[in-house]
PDB file of C-alpha atoms in Angstrom:
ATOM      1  CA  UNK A  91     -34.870 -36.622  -7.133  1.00 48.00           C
ATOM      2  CA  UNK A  92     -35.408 -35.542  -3.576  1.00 51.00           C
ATOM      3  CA  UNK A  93     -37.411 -36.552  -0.759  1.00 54.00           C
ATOM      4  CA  UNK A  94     -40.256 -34.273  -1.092  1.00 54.00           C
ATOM      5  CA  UNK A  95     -40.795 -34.694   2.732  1.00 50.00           C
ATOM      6  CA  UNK A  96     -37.035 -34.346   3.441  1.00 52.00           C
ATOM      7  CA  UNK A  97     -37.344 -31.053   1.327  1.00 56.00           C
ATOM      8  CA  UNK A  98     -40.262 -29.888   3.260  1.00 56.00           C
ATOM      9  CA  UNK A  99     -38.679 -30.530   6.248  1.00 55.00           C
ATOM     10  CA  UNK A 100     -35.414 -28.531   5.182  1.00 63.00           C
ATOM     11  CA  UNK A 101     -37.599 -25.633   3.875  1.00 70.00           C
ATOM     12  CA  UNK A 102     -39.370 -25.502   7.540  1.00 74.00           C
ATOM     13  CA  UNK A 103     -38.821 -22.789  10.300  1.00 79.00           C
ATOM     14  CA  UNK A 104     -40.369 -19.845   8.657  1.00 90.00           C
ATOM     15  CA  UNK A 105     -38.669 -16.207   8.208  1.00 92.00           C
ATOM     16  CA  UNK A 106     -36.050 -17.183  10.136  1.00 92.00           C
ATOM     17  CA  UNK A 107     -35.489 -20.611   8.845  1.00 91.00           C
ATOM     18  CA  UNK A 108     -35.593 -19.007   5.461  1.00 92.00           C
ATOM     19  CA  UNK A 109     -33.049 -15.945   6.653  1.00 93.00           C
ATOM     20  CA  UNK A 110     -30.614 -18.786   7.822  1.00 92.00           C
ATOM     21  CA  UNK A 111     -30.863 -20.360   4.693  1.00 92.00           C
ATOM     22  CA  UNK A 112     -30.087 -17.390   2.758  1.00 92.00           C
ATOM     23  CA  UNK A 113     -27.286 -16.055   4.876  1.00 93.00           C
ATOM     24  CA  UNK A 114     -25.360 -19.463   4.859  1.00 93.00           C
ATOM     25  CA  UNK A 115     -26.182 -19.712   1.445  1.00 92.00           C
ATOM     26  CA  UNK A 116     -24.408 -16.203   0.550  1.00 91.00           C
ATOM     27  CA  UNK A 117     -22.006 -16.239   3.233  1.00 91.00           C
ATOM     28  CA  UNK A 118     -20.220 -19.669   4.495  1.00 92.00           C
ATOM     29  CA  UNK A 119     -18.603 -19.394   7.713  1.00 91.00           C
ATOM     30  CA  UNK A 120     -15.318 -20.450   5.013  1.00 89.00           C
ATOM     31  CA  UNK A 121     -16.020 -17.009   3.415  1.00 89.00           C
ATOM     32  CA  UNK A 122     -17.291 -14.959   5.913  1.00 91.00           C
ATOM     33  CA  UNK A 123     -14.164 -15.394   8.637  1.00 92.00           C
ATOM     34  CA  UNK A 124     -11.392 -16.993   5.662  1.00 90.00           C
ATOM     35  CA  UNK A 125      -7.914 -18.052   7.217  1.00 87.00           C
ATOM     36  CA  UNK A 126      -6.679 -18.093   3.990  1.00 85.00           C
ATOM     37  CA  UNK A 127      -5.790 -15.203   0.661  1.00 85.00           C
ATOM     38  CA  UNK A 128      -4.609 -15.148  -2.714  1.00 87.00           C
ATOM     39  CA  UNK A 129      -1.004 -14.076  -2.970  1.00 86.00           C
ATOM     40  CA  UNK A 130      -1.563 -11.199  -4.961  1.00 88.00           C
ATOM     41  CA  UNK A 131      -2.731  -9.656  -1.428  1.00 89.00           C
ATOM     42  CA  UNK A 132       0.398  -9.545  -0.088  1.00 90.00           C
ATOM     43  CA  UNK A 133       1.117  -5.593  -1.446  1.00 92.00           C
ATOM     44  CA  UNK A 134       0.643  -2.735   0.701  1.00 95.00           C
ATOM     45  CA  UNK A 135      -2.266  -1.244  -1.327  1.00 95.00           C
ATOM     46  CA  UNK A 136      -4.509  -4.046   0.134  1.00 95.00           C
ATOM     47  CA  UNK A 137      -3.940  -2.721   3.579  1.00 96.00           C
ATOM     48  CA  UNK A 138      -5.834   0.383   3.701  1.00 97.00           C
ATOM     49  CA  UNK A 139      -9.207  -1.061   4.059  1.00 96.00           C
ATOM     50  CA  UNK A 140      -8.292  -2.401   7.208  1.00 96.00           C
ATOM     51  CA  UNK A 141      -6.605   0.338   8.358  1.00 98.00           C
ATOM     52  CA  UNK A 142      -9.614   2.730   7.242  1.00 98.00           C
ATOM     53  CA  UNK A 143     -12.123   0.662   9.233  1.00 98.00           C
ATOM     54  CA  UNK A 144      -9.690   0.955  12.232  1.00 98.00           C
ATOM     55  CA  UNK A 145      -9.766   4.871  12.499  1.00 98.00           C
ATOM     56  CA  UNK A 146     -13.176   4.111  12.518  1.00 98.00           C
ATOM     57  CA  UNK A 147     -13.289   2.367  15.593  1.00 98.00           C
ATOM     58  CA  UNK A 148     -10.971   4.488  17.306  1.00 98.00           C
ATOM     59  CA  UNK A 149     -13.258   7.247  15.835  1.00 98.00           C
ATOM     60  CA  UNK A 150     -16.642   5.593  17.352  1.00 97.00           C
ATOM     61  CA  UNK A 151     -15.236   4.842  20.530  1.00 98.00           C
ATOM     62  CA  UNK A 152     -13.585   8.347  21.356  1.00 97.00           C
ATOM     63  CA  UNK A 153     -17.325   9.697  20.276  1.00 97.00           C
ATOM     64  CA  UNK A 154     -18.685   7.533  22.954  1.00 97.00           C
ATOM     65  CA  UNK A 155     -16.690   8.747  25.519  1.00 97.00           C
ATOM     66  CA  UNK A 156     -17.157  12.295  24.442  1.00 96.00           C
ATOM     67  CA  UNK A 157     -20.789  12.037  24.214  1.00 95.00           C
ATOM     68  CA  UNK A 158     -20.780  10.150  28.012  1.00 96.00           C
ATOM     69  CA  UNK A 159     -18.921  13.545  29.321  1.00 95.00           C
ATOM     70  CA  UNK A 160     -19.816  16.430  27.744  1.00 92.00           C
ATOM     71  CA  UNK A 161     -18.481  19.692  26.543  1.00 90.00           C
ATOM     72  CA  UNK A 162     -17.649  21.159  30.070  1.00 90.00           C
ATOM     73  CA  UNK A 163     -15.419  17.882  29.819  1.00 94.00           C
ATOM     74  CA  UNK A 164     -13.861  17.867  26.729  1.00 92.00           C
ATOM     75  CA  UNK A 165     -13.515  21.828  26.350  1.00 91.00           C
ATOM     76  CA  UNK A 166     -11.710  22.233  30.097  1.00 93.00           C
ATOM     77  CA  UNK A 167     -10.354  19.107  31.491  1.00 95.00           C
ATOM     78  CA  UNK A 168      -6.829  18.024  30.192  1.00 96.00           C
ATOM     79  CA  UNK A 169      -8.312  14.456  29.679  1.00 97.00           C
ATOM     80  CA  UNK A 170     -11.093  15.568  27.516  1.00 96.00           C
ATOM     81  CA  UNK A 171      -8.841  17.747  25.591  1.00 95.00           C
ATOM     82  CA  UNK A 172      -7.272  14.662  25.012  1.00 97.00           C
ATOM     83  CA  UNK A 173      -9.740  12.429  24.208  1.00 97.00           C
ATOM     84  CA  UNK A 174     -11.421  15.650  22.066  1.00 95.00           C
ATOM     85  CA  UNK A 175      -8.164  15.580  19.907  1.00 95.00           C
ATOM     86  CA  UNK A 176      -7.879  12.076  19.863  1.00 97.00           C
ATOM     87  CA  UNK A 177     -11.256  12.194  17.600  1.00 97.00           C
ATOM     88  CA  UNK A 178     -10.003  14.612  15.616  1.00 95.00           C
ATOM     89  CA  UNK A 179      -6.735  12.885  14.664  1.00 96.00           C
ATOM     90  CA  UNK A 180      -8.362   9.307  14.022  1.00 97.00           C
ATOM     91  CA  UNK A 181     -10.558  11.269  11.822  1.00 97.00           C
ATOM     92  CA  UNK A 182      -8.155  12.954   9.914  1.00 96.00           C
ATOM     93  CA  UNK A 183      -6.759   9.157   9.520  1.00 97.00           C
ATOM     94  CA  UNK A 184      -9.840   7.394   8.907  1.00 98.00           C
ATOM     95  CA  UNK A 185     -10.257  10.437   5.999  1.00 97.00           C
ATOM     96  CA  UNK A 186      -6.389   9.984   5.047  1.00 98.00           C
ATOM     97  CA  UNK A 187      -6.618   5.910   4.664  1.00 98.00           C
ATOM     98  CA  UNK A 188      -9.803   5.627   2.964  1.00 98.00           C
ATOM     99  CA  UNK A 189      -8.786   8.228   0.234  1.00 98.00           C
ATOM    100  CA  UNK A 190      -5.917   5.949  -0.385  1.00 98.00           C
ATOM    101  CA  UNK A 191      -7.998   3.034   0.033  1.00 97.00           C
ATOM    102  CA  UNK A 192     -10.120   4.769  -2.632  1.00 97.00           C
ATOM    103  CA  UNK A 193      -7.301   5.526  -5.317  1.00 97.00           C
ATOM    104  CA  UNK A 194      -5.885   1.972  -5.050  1.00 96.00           C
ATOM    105  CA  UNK A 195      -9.724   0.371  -5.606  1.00 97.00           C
ATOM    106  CA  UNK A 196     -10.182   3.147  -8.797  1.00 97.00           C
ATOM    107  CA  UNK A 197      -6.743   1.718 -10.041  1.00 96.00           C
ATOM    108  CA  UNK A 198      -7.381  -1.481  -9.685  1.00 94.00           C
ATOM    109  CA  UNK A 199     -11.199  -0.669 -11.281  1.00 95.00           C
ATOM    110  CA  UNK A 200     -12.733  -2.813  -7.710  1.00 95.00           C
ATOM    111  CA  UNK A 201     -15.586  -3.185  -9.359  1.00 95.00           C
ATOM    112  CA  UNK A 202     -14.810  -6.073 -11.742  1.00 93.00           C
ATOM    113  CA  UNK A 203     -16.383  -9.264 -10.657  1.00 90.00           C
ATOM    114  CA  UNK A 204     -19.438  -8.434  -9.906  1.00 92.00           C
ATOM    115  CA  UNK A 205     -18.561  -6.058  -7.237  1.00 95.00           C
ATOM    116  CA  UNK A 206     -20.121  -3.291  -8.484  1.00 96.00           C
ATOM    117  CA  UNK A 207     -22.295  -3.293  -4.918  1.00 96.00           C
ATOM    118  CA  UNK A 208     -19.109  -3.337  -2.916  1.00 96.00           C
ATOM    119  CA  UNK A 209     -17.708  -0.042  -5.283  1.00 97.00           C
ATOM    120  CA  UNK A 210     -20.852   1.733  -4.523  1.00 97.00           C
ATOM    121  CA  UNK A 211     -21.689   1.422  -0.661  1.00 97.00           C
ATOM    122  CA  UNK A 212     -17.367   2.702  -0.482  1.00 97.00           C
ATOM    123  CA  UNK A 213     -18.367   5.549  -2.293  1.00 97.00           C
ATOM    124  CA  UNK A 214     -21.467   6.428  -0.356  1.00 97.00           C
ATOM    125  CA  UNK A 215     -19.296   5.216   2.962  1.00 97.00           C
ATOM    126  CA  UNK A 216     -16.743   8.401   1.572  1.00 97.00           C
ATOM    127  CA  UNK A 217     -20.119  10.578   0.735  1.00 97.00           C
ATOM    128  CA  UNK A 218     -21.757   9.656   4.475  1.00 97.00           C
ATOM    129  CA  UNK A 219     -18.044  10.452   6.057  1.00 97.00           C
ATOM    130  CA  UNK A 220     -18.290  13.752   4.434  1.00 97.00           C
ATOM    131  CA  UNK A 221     -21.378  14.708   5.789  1.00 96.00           C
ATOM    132  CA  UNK A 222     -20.389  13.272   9.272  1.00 97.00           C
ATOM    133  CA  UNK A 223     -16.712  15.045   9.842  1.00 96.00           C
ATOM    134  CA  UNK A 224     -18.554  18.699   8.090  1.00 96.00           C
ATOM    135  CA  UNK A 225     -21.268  18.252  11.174  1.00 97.00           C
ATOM    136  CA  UNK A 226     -18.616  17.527  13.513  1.00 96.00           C
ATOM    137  CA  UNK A 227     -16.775  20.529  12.656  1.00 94.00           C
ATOM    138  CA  UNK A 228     -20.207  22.193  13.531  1.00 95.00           C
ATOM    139  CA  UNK A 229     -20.343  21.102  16.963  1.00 92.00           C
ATOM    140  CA  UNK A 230     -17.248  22.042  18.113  1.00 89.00           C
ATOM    141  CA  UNK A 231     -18.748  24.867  19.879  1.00 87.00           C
ATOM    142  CA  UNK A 232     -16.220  27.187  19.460  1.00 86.00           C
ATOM    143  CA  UNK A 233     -15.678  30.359  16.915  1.00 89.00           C
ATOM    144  CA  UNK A 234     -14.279  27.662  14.661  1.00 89.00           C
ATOM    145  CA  UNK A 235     -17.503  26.024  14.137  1.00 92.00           C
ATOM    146  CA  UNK A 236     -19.192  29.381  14.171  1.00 93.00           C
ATOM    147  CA  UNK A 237     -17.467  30.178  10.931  1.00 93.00           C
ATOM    148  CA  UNK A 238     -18.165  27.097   9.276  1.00 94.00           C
ATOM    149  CA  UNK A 239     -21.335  27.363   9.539  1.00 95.00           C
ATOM    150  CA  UNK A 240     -21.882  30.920   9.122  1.00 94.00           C
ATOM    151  CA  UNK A 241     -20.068  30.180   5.779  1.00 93.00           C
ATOM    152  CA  UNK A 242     -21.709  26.841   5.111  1.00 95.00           C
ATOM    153  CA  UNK A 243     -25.168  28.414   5.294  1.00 95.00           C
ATOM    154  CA  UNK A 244     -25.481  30.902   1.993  1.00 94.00           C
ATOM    155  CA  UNK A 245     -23.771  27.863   0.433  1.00 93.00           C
ATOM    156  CA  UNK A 246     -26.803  24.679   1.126  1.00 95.00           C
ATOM    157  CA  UNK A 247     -29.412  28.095   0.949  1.00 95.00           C
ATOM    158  CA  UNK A 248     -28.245  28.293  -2.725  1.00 95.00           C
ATOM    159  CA  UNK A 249     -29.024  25.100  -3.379  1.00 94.00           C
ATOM    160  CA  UNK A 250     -32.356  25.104  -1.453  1.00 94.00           C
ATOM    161  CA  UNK A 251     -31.657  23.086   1.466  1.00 93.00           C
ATOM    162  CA  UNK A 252     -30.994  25.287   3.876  1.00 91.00           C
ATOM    163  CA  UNK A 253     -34.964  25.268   5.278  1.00 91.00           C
ATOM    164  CA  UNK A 254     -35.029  21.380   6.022  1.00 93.00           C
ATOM    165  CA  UNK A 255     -30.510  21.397   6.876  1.00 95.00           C
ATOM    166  CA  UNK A 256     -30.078  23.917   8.479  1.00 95.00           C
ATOM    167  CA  UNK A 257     -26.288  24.392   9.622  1.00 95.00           C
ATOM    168  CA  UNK A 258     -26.795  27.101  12.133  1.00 94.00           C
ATOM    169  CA  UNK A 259     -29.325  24.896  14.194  1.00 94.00           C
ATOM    170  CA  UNK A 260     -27.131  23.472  16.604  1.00 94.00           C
ATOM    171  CA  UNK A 261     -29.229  20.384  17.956  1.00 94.00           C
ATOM    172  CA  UNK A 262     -30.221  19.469  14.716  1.00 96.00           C
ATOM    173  CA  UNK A 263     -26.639  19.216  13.781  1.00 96.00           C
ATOM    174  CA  UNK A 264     -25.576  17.408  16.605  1.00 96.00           C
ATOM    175  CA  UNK A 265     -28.101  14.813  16.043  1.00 97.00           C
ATOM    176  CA  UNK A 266     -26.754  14.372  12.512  1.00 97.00           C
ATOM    177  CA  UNK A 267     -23.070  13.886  13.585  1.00 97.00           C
ATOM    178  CA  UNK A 268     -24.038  11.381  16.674  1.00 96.00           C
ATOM    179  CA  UNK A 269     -26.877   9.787  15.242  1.00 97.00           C
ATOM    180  CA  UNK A 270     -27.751   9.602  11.917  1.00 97.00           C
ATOM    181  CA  UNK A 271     -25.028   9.632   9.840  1.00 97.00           C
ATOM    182  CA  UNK A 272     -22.910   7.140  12.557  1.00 97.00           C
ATOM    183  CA  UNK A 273     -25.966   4.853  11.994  1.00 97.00           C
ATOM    184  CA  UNK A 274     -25.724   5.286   8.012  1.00 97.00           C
ATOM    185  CA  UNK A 275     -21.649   5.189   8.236  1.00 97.00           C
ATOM    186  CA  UNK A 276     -21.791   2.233  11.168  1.00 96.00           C
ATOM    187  CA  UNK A 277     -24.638   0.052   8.804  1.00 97.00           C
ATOM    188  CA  UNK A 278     -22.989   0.759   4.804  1.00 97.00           C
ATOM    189  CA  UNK A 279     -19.150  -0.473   6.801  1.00 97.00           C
ATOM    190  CA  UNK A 280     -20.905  -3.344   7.627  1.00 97.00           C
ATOM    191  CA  UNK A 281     -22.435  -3.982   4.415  1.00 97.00           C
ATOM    192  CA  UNK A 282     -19.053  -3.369   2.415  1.00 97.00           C
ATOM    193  CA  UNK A 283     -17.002  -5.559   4.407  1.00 96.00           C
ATOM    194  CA  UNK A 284     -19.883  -8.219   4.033  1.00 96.00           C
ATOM    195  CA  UNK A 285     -19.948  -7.530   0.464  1.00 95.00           C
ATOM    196  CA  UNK A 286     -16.110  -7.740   0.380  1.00 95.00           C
ATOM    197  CA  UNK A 287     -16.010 -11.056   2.379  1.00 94.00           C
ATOM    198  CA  UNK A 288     -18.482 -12.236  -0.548  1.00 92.00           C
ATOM    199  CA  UNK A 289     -17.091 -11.711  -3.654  1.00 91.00           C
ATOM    200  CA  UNK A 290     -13.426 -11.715  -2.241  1.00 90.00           C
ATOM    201  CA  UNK A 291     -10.707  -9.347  -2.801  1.00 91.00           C
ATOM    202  CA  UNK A 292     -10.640  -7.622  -6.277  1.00 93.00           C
ATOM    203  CA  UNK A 293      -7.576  -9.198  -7.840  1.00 92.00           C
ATOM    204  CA  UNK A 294      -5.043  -6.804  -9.453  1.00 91.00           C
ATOM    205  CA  UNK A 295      -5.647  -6.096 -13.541  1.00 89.00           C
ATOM    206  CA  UNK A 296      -4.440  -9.451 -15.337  1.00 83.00           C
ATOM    207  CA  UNK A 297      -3.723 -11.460 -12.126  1.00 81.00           C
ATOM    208  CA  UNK A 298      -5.190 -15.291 -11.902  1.00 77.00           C
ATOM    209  CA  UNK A 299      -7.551 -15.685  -9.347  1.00 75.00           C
ATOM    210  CA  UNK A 300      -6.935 -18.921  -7.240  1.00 72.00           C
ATOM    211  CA  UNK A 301      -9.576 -21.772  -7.916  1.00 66.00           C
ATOM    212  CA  UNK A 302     -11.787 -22.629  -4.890  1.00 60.00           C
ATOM    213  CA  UNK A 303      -9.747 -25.894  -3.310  1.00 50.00           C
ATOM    214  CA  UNK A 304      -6.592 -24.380  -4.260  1.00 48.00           C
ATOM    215  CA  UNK A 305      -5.139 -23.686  -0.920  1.00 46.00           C
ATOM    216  CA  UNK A 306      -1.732 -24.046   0.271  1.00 43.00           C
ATOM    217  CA  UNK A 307      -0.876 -22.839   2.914  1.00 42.00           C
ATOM    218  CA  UNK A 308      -2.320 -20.516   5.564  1.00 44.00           C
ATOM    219  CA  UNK A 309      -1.750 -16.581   5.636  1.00 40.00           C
TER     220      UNK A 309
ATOM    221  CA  UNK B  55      15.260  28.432  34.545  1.00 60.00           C
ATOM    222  CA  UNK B  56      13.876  31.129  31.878  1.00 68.00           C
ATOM    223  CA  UNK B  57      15.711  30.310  28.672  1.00 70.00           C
ATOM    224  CA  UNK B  58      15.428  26.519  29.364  1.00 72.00           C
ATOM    225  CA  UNK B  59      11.390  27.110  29.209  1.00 69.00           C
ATOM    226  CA  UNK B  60      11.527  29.655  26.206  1.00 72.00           C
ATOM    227  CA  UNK B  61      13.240  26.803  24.505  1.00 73.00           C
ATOM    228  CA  UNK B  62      11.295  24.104  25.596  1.00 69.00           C
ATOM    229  CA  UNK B  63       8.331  26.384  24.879  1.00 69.00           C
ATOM    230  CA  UNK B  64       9.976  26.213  21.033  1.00 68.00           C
ATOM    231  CA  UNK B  65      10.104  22.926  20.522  1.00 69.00           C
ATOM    232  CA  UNK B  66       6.602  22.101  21.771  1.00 66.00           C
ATOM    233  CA  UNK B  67       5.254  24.952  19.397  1.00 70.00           C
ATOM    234  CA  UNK B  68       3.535  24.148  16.219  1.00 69.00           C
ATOM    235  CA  UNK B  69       5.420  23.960  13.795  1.00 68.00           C
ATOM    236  CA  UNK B  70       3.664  26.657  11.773  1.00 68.00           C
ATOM    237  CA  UNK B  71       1.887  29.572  13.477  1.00 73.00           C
ATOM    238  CA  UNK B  72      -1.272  29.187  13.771  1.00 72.00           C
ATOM    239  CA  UNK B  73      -2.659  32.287  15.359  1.00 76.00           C
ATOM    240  CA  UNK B  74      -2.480  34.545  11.874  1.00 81.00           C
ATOM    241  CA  UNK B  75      -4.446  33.721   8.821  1.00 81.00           C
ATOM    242  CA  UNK B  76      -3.321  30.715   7.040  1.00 82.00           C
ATOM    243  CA  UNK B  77      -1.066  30.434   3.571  1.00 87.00           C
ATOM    244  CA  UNK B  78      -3.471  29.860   0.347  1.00 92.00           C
ATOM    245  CA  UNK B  79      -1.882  28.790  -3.567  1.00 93.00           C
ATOM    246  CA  UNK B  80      -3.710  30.591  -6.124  1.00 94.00           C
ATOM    247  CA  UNK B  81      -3.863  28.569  -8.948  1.00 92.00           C
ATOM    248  CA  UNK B  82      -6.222  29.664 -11.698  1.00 93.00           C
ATOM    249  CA  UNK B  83      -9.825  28.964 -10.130  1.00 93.00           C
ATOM    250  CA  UNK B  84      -8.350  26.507  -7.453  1.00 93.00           C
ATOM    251  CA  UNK B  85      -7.461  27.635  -4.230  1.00 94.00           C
ATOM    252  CA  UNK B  86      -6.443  25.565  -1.311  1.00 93.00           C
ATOM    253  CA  UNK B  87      -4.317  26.127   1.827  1.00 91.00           C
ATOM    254  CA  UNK B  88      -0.785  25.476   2.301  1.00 91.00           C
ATOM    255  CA  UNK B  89      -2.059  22.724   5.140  1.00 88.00           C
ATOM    256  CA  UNK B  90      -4.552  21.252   3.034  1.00 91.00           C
ATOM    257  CA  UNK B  91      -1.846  20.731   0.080  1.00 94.00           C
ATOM    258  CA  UNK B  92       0.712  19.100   2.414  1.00 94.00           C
ATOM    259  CA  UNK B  93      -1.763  16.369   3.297  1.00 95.00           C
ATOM    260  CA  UNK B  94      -2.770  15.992  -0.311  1.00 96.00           C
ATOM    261  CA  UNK B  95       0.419  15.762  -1.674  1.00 97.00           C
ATOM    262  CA  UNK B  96       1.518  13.310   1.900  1.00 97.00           C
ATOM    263  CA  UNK B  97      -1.373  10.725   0.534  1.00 97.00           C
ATOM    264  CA  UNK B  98      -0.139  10.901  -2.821  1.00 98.00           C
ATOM    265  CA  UNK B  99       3.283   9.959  -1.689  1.00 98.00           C
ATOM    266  CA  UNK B 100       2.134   7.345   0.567  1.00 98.00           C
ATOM    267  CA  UNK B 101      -0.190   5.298  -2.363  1.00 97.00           C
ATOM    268  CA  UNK B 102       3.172   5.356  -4.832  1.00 97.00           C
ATOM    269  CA  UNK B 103       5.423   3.598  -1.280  1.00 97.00           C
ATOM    270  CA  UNK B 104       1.966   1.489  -1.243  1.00 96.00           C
ATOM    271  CA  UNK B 105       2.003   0.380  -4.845  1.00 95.00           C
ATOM    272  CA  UNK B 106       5.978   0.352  -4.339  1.00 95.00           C
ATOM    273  CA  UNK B 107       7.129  -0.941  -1.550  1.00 95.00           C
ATOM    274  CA  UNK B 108       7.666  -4.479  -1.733  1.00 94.00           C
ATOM    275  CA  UNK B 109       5.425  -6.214   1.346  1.00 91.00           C
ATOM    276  CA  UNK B 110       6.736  -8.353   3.999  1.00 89.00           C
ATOM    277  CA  UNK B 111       6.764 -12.303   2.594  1.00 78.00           C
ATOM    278  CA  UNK B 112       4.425 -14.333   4.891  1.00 66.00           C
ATOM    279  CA  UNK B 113       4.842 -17.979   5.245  1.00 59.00           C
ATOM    280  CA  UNK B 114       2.323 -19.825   1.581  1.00 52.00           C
ATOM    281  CA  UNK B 115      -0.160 -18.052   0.188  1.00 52.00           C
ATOM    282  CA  UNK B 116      -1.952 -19.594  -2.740  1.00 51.00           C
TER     283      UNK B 116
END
């Protein structure tokens, strides 16, 4: 039996007392920054998370410097041109690892283990990244993006969204690709890697997962 | 001093011209472009060295 003033005292601090609780309680420091993971890890396959959420950040951070300079910047100066195809090319990686990322997790059906969660903000993560690199290709500002959307536009007005997304509105676009969907993308990474630190690593069909305690050695 | 640029001009070139209309496979109702295929068929080959390729050993795992 407890201390009922003991208890009262632990249940103090309101919201945030109670958010602290729950967050520890879900995530322990032990799982949410682990020094240590089963062998099984040790395969290639389990890399391309990591490398996925890497293009990202290269990805983010060339957007930030774009959106800090401009198009007279990145469409003239040799540096923007640069840093212009530098977000192109980490994008074309972040798409190119998380596909793979995405075949190895649908091998390995991910979400066993109660992980369902994790399998489902990845596959809205791919579904957001869709919608984020097909805006980006709008704002180019160039006859490339012109044609996209030119073609884009009989395709969403077939399927009645055209009115409310439209592609040939240019600031509405560009608000999608820097805001919106970065916010969406930015907050469901966040969530599957928290999810991910959670449950753990899906273990390969058939493989034993370690027991809690087991540890021997450190990665 | 000309033929050295032309050459150099050569090797910096993309490696596929890309100031005509692209190459498209017609396959039944599926059509992609020649680019588009290459990268498919690149991840494909990278996941089977993934699921292949034996990984570096690292000092005890449990």
């Amino acid at each position: 039996m407890s201390d009922p003033a003991t208890s009262r005292e632990v249940r103090s601090g309101g919201w945030t007392g109670a958010v602290r609780r729950y967050a520890v309680r879900t995530l322990p420091p032990e799982k949410l920054l682990p020094d240590t993971q089963p062998a099984y890890m040790a395969s290639w396959i389990y890399v391309f998370g990591v490398l996925t959420v890497s293009a990202l950040v290269v990805v983010v951070a060339t957007g930030c410097l774009l959106a800090l300079e401009g198009p007279g910047w990145w469409h003239v100066s040799s540096v923007g041109k640069y840093v212009n195809s530098l977000h192109l090319w980490s994008v074309e990686l972040f798409m190119f690892f998380m596909v793979i990322h995405l075949w190895g997790k649908f091998f390995m059906a991910a979400w066993r283990g109660r992980r369902a969660m994790t399998w489902m903000t990845g596959a809205v993560c791919f579904l957001a990244s869709v919608g984020a690199a097909f805006t980006g290709y709008l704002t180019q500002q160039n006859f490339d993006s012109q044609w996209i959307s030119g073609q884009a536009k009989d395709g969403l007005n077939a399927v009645g969204i055209g009115a409310w997304f439209n592609v040939l509105d240019f600031g509405q676009m560009l608000m999608w690709h820097i805001v919106l969907l970065p916010l969406a993308l930015g907050g469901l990474t966040g969530l599957h890697v928290l999810l991910v630190r959670r449950r753990g690593i899906v273990p390969p069909i058939d493989a034993t997962v370690p027991t809690p305690g087991a540890v021997e050695g450190r990665l | 001093m000309a033929m050295a640029a032309a050459s150099a001009e050569r090797v910096l070139a993309a490696p596929v011209d890309l100031n005509h209309t692209g190459h498209y496979v017609h396959w039944g109702v599926v059509q992609i472009s020649v680019a588009n295929l290459v990268v498919v068929g690149l991840m494909v080959l990278v996941f089977v060295a993934a699921v292949l390729l034996p990984f570096p050993k690292g000092r005890g795992r449990r």
